[in-house]
mmCIF file of C-alpha atoms in Angstrom:
data_model
loop_
_atom_site.group_PDB
_atom_site.id
_atom_site.type_symbol
_atom_site.label_atom_id
_atom_site.label_comp_id
_atom_site.label_asym_id
_atom_site.label_seq_id
_atom_site.Cartn_x
_atom_site.Cartn_y
_atom_site.Cartn_z
ATOM 1 C CA ASP F 1 14.340 2.342 -3.418
ATOM 2 C CA SER F 2 11.099 2.196 -5.420
ATOM 3 C CA GLY F 3 11.876 5.254 -7.524
ATOM 4 C CA VAL F 4 8.891 7.171 -6.130
ATOM 5 C CA THR F 5 9.847 10.306 -4.247
ATOM 6 C CA GLN F 6 7.825 12.301 -1.742
ATOM 7 C CA THR F 7 8.467 15.607 -0.048
ATOM 8 C CA PRO F 8 8.604 16.665 2.665
ATOM 9 C CA LYS F 9 9.444 13.667 4.866
ATOM 10 C CA HIS F 10 7.960 15.292 7.933
ATOM 11 C CA LEU F 11 5.469 18.109 8.370
ATOM 12 C CA ILE F 12 4.303 19.628 11.644
ATOM 13 C CA THR F 13 1.517 22.159 11.562
ATOM 14 C CA ALA F 14 -1.421 23.491 13.559
ATOM 15 C CA THR F 15 -5.136 22.854 13.358
ATOM 16 C CA GLY F 16 -6.917 24.926 10.750
ATOM 17 C CA GLN F 17 -3.852 25.213 8.531
ATOM 18 C CA ARG F 18 -3.328 24.047 4.943
ATOM 19 C CA VAL F 19 -0.448 21.938 3.646
ATOM 20 C CA THR F 20 0.694 20.532 0.314
ATOM 21 C CA LEU F 21 2.367 17.164 -0.094
ATOM 22 C CA ARG F 22 4.327 16.418 -3.235
ATOM 23 C CA CYS F 23 4.975 13.176 -5.100
ATOM 24 C CA SER F 24 7.087 12.306 -8.139
ATOM 25 C CA PRO F 25 6.233 8.926 -9.671
ATOM 26 C CA ARG F 26 8.701 6.426 -11.097
ATOM 27 C CA SER F 27 10.032 7.371 -14.495
ATOM 28 C CA GLY F 28 7.444 6.466 -17.120
ATOM 29 C CA ASP F 29 4.594 5.758 -14.710
ATOM 30 C CA LEU F 30 1.399 7.576 -15.629
ATOM 31 C CA SER F 31 -0.741 6.589 -12.629
ATOM 32 C CA VAL F 32 -0.403 8.119 -9.189
ATOM 33 C CA TYR F 33 -2.297 7.006 -6.102
ATOM 34 C CA TRP F 34 -2.577 8.697 -2.708
ATOM 35 C CA TYR F 35 -3.112 6.797 0.529
ATOM 36 C CA GLN F 36 -3.535 7.725 4.194
ATOM 37 C CA GLN F 37 -2.291 5.481 6.993
ATOM 38 C CA SER F 38 -3.157 6.499 10.539
ATOM 39 C CA LEU F 39 -1.381 5.003 13.539
ATOM 40 C CA ASP F 40 -1.892 1.229 13.585
ATOM 41 C CA GLN F 41 -4.479 1.541 10.820
ATOM 42 C CA GLY F 42 -4.549 0.026 7.391
ATOM 43 C CA LEU F 43 -3.956 1.834 4.138
ATOM 44 C CA GLN F 44 -6.898 4.008 3.132
ATOM 45 C CA PHE F 45 -7.099 4.821 -0.563
ATOM 46 C CA LEU F 46 -7.743 8.495 -1.196
ATOM 47 C CA ILE F 47 -7.527 9.225 -4.904
ATOM 48 C CA GLN F 48 -5.965 8.117 -8.197
ATOM 49 C CA TYR F 49 -4.769 10.144 -11.167
ATOM 50 C CA TYR F 50 -3.841 8.871 -14.599
ATOM 51 C CA ASN F 51 -1.911 11.122 -16.976
ATOM 52 C CA GLY F 52 -3.328 14.254 -15.412
ATOM 53 C CA GLU F 53 -6.928 13.104 -15.109
ATOM 54 C CA GLU F 54 -8.708 11.970 -11.958
ATOM 55 C CA ARG F 55 -9.530 8.283 -12.376
ATOM 56 C CA ALA F 56 -10.893 7.083 -9.049
ATOM 57 C CA LYS F 57 -11.839 8.462 -5.667
ATOM 58 C CA GLY F 58 -11.784 6.642 -2.385
ATOM 59 C CA ASN F 59 -12.438 7.900 1.112
ATOM 60 C CA ILE F 60 -11.138 11.379 0.455
ATOM 61 C CA LEU F 61 -12.545 14.199 2.566
ATOM 62 C CA GLU F 62 -13.882 17.336 0.900
ATOM 63 C CA ARG F 63 -11.140 19.277 2.716
ATOM 64 C CA PHE F 64 -8.579 17.297 0.703
ATOM 65 C CA SER F 65 -7.840 17.705 -2.972
ATOM 66 C CA ALA F 66 -5.195 16.548 -5.391
ATOM 67 C CA GLN F 67 -3.936 17.155 -8.882
ATOM 68 C CA GLN F 68 -1.443 15.701 -11.312
ATOM 69 C CA PHE F 69 0.619 18.070 -13.421
ATOM 70 C CA PRO F 70 1.819 17.734 -17.047
ATOM 71 C CA ASP F 71 5.226 16.513 -15.833
ATOM 72 C CA LEU F 72 3.256 13.770 -13.970
ATOM 73 C CA HIS F 73 4.178 14.848 -10.462
ATOM 74 C CA SER F 74 1.238 15.072 -8.112
ATOM 75 C CA GLU F 75 0.286 17.195 -5.137
ATOM 76 C CA LEU F 76 -2.125 16.428 -2.317
ATOM 77 C CA ASN F 77 -3.605 19.491 -0.644
ATOM 78 C CA LEU F 78 -4.986 19.187 2.868
ATOM 79 C CA SER F 79 -6.889 22.155 4.292
ATOM 80 C CA SER F 80 -8.641 23.101 7.522
ATOM 81 C CA LEU F 81 -6.498 20.515 9.212
ATOM 82 C CA GLU F 82 -7.788 18.650 12.246
ATOM 83 C CA LEU F 83 -5.942 16.600 14.861
ATOM 84 C CA GLY F 84 -7.326 13.440 13.267
ATOM 85 C CA ASP F 85 -5.561 14.203 10.009
ATOM 86 C CA SER F 86 -2.249 13.311 11.618
ATOM 87 C CA ALA F 87 -1.040 10.288 9.682
ATOM 88 C CA LEU F 88 1.421 8.945 7.163
ATOM 89 C CA TYR F 89 0.523 9.916 3.615
ATOM 90 C CA PHE F 90 1.848 7.682 0.870
ATOM 91 C CA CYS F 91 2.013 8.144 -2.829
ATOM 92 C CA ALA F 92 2.298 5.180 -5.174
ATOM 93 C CA SER F 93 2.700 4.882 -8.928
ATOM 94 C CA SER F 94 2.137 2.197 -11.512
ATOM 95 C CA THR F 95 2.941 1.538 -15.147
ATOM 96 C CA GLN F 96 0.230 1.448 -17.788
ATOM 97 C CA GLY F 97 -1.147 -2.064 -18.073
ATOM 98 C CA GLN F 98 0.571 -3.285 -14.910
ATOM 99 C CA PRO F 99 -1.408 -3.474 -11.666
ATOM 100 C CA GLU F 100 1.498 -3.395 -9.217
ATOM 101 C CA GLN F 101 1.794 -0.160 -7.268
ATOM 102 C CA PHE F 102 5.169 1.078 -6.055
ATOM 103 C CA PHE F 103 5.175 3.241 -2.979
ATOM 104 C CA GLY F 104 7.162 6.255 -1.950
ATOM 105 C CA PRO F 105 8.695 6.710 1.509
ATOM 106 C CA GLY F 106 5.727 8.749 2.736
ATOM 107 C CA THR F 107 5.162 12.093 4.420
ATOM 108 C CA ARG F 108 4.479 12.041 8.140
ATOM 109 C CA LEU F 109 1.994 14.784 8.971
ATOM 110 C CA THR F 110 1.541 15.881 12.562
ATOM 111 C CA VAL F 111 -1.268 18.312 13.357
ATOM 112 C CA LEU F 112 -0.951 19.989 16.766
ATOM 113 C CA GLU W 1 -18.610 -6.193 -1.627
ATOM 114 C CA ASP W 2 -14.880 -6.771 -2.114
ATOM 115 C CA GLN W 3 -13.139 -7.716 1.108
ATOM 116 C CA VAL W 4 -9.690 -8.811 2.262
ATOM 117 C CA THR W 5 -9.061 -10.382 5.683
ATOM 118 C CA GLN W 6 -5.601 -11.197 6.975
ATOM 119 C CA SER W 7 -4.798 -13.524 9.844
ATOM 120 C CA PRO W 8 -3.345 -13.631 12.350
ATOM 121 C CA GLU W 9 -3.132 -9.943 13.297
ATOM 122 C CA ALA W 10 0.255 -10.596 14.855
ATOM 123 C CA LEU W 11 2.643 -13.522 14.886
ATOM 124 C CA ARG W 12 5.706 -14.030 17.037
ATOM 125 C CA LEU W 13 8.182 -16.691 15.969
ATOM 126 C CA GLN W 14 11.608 -17.806 17.015
ATOM 127 C CA GLU W 15 14.349 -17.427 14.467
ATOM 128 C CA GLY W 16 14.244 -20.481 12.205
ATOM 129 C CA GLU W 17 10.629 -21.338 13.068
ATOM 130 C CA SER W 18 8.688 -21.584 9.797
ATOM 131 C CA SER W 19 5.052 -20.512 9.549
ATOM 132 C CA SER W 20 2.383 -19.108 7.223
ATOM 133 C CA LEU W 21 0.322 -15.942 6.991
ATOM 134 C CA ASN W 22 -3.186 -16.059 5.562
ATOM 135 C CA CYS W 23 -5.054 -13.676 3.276
ATOM 136 C CA SER W 24 -8.709 -14.485 2.571
ATOM 137 C CA TYR W 25 -10.476 -12.488 -0.095
ATOM 138 C CA THR W 26 -13.896 -11.945 -1.591
ATOM 139 C CA VAL W 27 -14.110 -10.392 -5.039
ATOM 140 C CA SER W 28 -16.455 -10.833 -7.969
ATOM 141 C CA GLY W 29 -13.510 -11.601 -10.236
ATOM 142 C CA LEU W 30 -9.843 -11.585 -9.287
ATOM 143 C CA ARG W 31 -7.514 -9.595 -11.515
ATOM 144 C CA GLY W 32 -4.571 -10.036 -9.164
ATOM 145 C CA LEU W 33 -3.480 -10.567 -5.544
ATOM 146 C CA PHE W 34 -0.499 -8.679 -4.184
ATOM 147 C CA TRP W 35 1.797 -9.100 -1.192
ATOM 148 C CA TYR W 36 3.750 -6.220 0.277
ATOM 149 C CA ARG W 37 6.123 -5.845 3.184
ATOM 150 C CA GLN W 38 6.016 -2.699 5.325
ATOM 151 C CA ASP W 39 8.615 -1.678 7.890
ATOM 152 C CA PRO W 40 7.566 0.807 10.613
ATOM 153 C CA GLY W 41 7.270 4.334 9.256
ATOM 154 C CA LYS W 42 8.208 3.251 5.722
ATOM 155 C CA GLY W 43 6.295 2.794 2.489
ATOM 156 C CA PRO W 44 5.052 -0.696 1.551
ATOM 157 C CA GLU W 45 7.552 -2.677 -0.504
ATOM 158 C CA PHE W 46 6.172 -4.814 -3.322
ATOM 159 C CA LEU W 47 6.877 -8.550 -2.999
ATOM 160 C CA PHE W 48 4.657 -10.654 -5.276
ATOM 161 C CA THR W 49 1.733 -10.644 -7.679
ATOM 162 C CA LEU W 50 -0.386 -13.780 -8.108
ATOM 163 C CA TYR W 51 -2.987 -13.996 -10.849
ATOM 164 C CA SER W 52 -4.589 -17.439 -10.802
ATOM 165 C CA ALA W 53 -5.307 -20.333 -8.446
ATOM 166 C CA GLY W 54 -2.382 -22.702 -8.203
ATOM 167 C CA GLU W 55 0.205 -20.044 -8.931
ATOM 168 C CA GLU W 56 3.254 -19.803 -6.639
ATOM 169 C CA LYS W 57 6.021 -17.209 -6.369
ATOM 170 C CA GLU W 58 9.209 -17.366 -4.305
ATOM 171 C CA LYS W 59 11.744 -14.860 -3.079
ATOM 172 C CA GLU W 60 14.455 -15.876 -0.633
ATOM 173 C CA ARG W 61 12.671 -17.236 2.466
ATOM 174 C CA LEU W 62 9.198 -16.208 1.255
ATOM 175 C CA LYS W 63 6.791 -18.211 -0.860
ATOM 176 C CA ALA W 64 3.332 -17.010 -1.856
ATOM 177 C CA THR W 65 0.553 -19.336 -3.000
ATOM 178 C CA LEU W 66 -2.967 -18.708 -4.256
ATOM 179 C CA THR W 67 -6.259 -20.586 -4.199
ATOM 180 C CA LYS W 68 -9.689 -19.406 -5.315
ATOM 181 C CA LYS W 69 -10.465 -17.999 -1.871
ATOM 182 C CA GLU W 70 -7.176 -17.287 -0.138
ATOM 183 C CA SER W 71 -3.463 -16.786 -0.382
ATOM 184 C CA PHE W 72 -0.721 -17.903 1.942
ATOM 185 C CA LEU W 73 2.645 -16.320 2.534
ATOM 186 C CA HIS W 74 4.946 -19.065 3.769
ATOM 187 C CA ILE W 75 8.059 -18.011 5.639
ATOM 188 C CA THR W 76 10.772 -20.641 5.862
ATOM 189 C CA ALA W 77 13.467 -20.461 8.547
ATOM 190 C CA PRO W 78 12.851 -16.746 9.176
ATOM 191 C CA LYS W 79 15.501 -14.353 10.422
ATOM 192 C CA PRO W 80 15.030 -11.281 12.634
ATOM 193 C CA GLU W 81 15.307 -9.054 9.558
ATOM 194 C CA ASP W 82 12.090 -10.618 8.243
ATOM 195 C CA SER W 83 10.229 -8.823 11.035
ATOM 196 C CA ALA W 84 7.724 -6.432 9.420
ATOM 197 C CA THR W 85 4.044 -6.035 8.683
ATOM 198 C CA TYR W 86 2.971 -8.054 5.655
ATOM 199 C CA LEU W 87 0.095 -6.600 3.660
ATOM 200 C CA CYS W 88 -2.167 -8.356 1.193
ATOM 201 C CA ALA W 89 -4.233 -6.570 -1.450
ATOM 202 C CA VAL W 90 -6.516 -7.662 -4.272
ATOM 203 C CA GLN W 91 -7.677 -6.084 -7.472
ATOM 204 C CA ASP W 92 -11.157 -6.819 -8.762
ATOM 205 C CA MET W 93 -11.713 -7.281 -12.483
ATOM 206 C CA ASP W 94 -14.299 -4.505 -12.335
ATOM 207 C CA SER W 95 -12.056 -2.036 -10.510
ATOM 208 C CA ASN W 96 -10.222 0.831 -12.085
ATOM 209 C CA TYR W 97 -6.808 -0.395 -10.937
ATOM 210 C CA GLN W 98 -7.775 0.243 -7.302
ATOM 211 C CA LEU W 99 -6.494 -2.205 -4.716
ATOM 212 C CA ILE W 100 -8.503 -3.484 -1.747
ATOM 213 C CA TRP W 101 -6.158 -3.812 1.209
ATOM 214 C CA GLY W 102 -6.103 -6.108 4.202
ATOM 215 C CA ALA W 103 -5.148 -4.799 7.642
ATOM 216 C CA GLY W 104 -1.875 -6.702 7.627
ATOM 217 C CA THR W 105 -0.086 -9.266 9.783
ATOM 218 C CA LYS W 106 2.642 -7.985 12.072
ATOM 219 C CA LEU W 107 5.432 -10.557 12.095
ATOM 220 C CA ILE W 108 8.051 -10.525 14.841
ATOM 221 C CA ILE W 109 11.014 -12.875 14.623
ATOM 222 C CA LYS W 110 12.927 -13.262 17.871
ATOM 223 C CA PRO W 111 16.631 -14.180 17.746
#
């Protein structure tokens, strides 16, 4: 158990809908990262937050957005969902000054 | 451009048959190289961080080594429970704590 929690574990929705994925980092970690992993694909970095501020953006679609709240939990919002958005979405966190990222169990999103 | 290449894509071994996984990287300056293990449908589990050429880290049947261009994950006398996908990632000195990920090596250990 890494100490990173994600909810929900599974999400099934329809095309065109909007969903919100939630992540709580390890206690004391200020950085949160979001990743997408499609079937048999590698990890694709989406976005990073540090202490509430966006720090880096990867291959994140304009239909996707994220934020980090004062209590350091983060939410990833996915809108106008398409079939191709079906994937595992992982959140990771890291401690200030330490590069290692610790991953949550993921949310499996299925878009029908 | 920063790049990480892992080989082989997949590796099937008999229980007890030792082998190595390779991670080749290209970065302007290496801040760190990371190995993770990922089981199907689960989040990657952190294994090791290596910072400089010549460094080695060990954990049970796994040993990670680092040169200036590549890292090896040596698996000694593996057991079926070592079956997983092993991911390698690097962090460039110029990055903002972002990791560049390889595609992974899927390791299958047959009893």
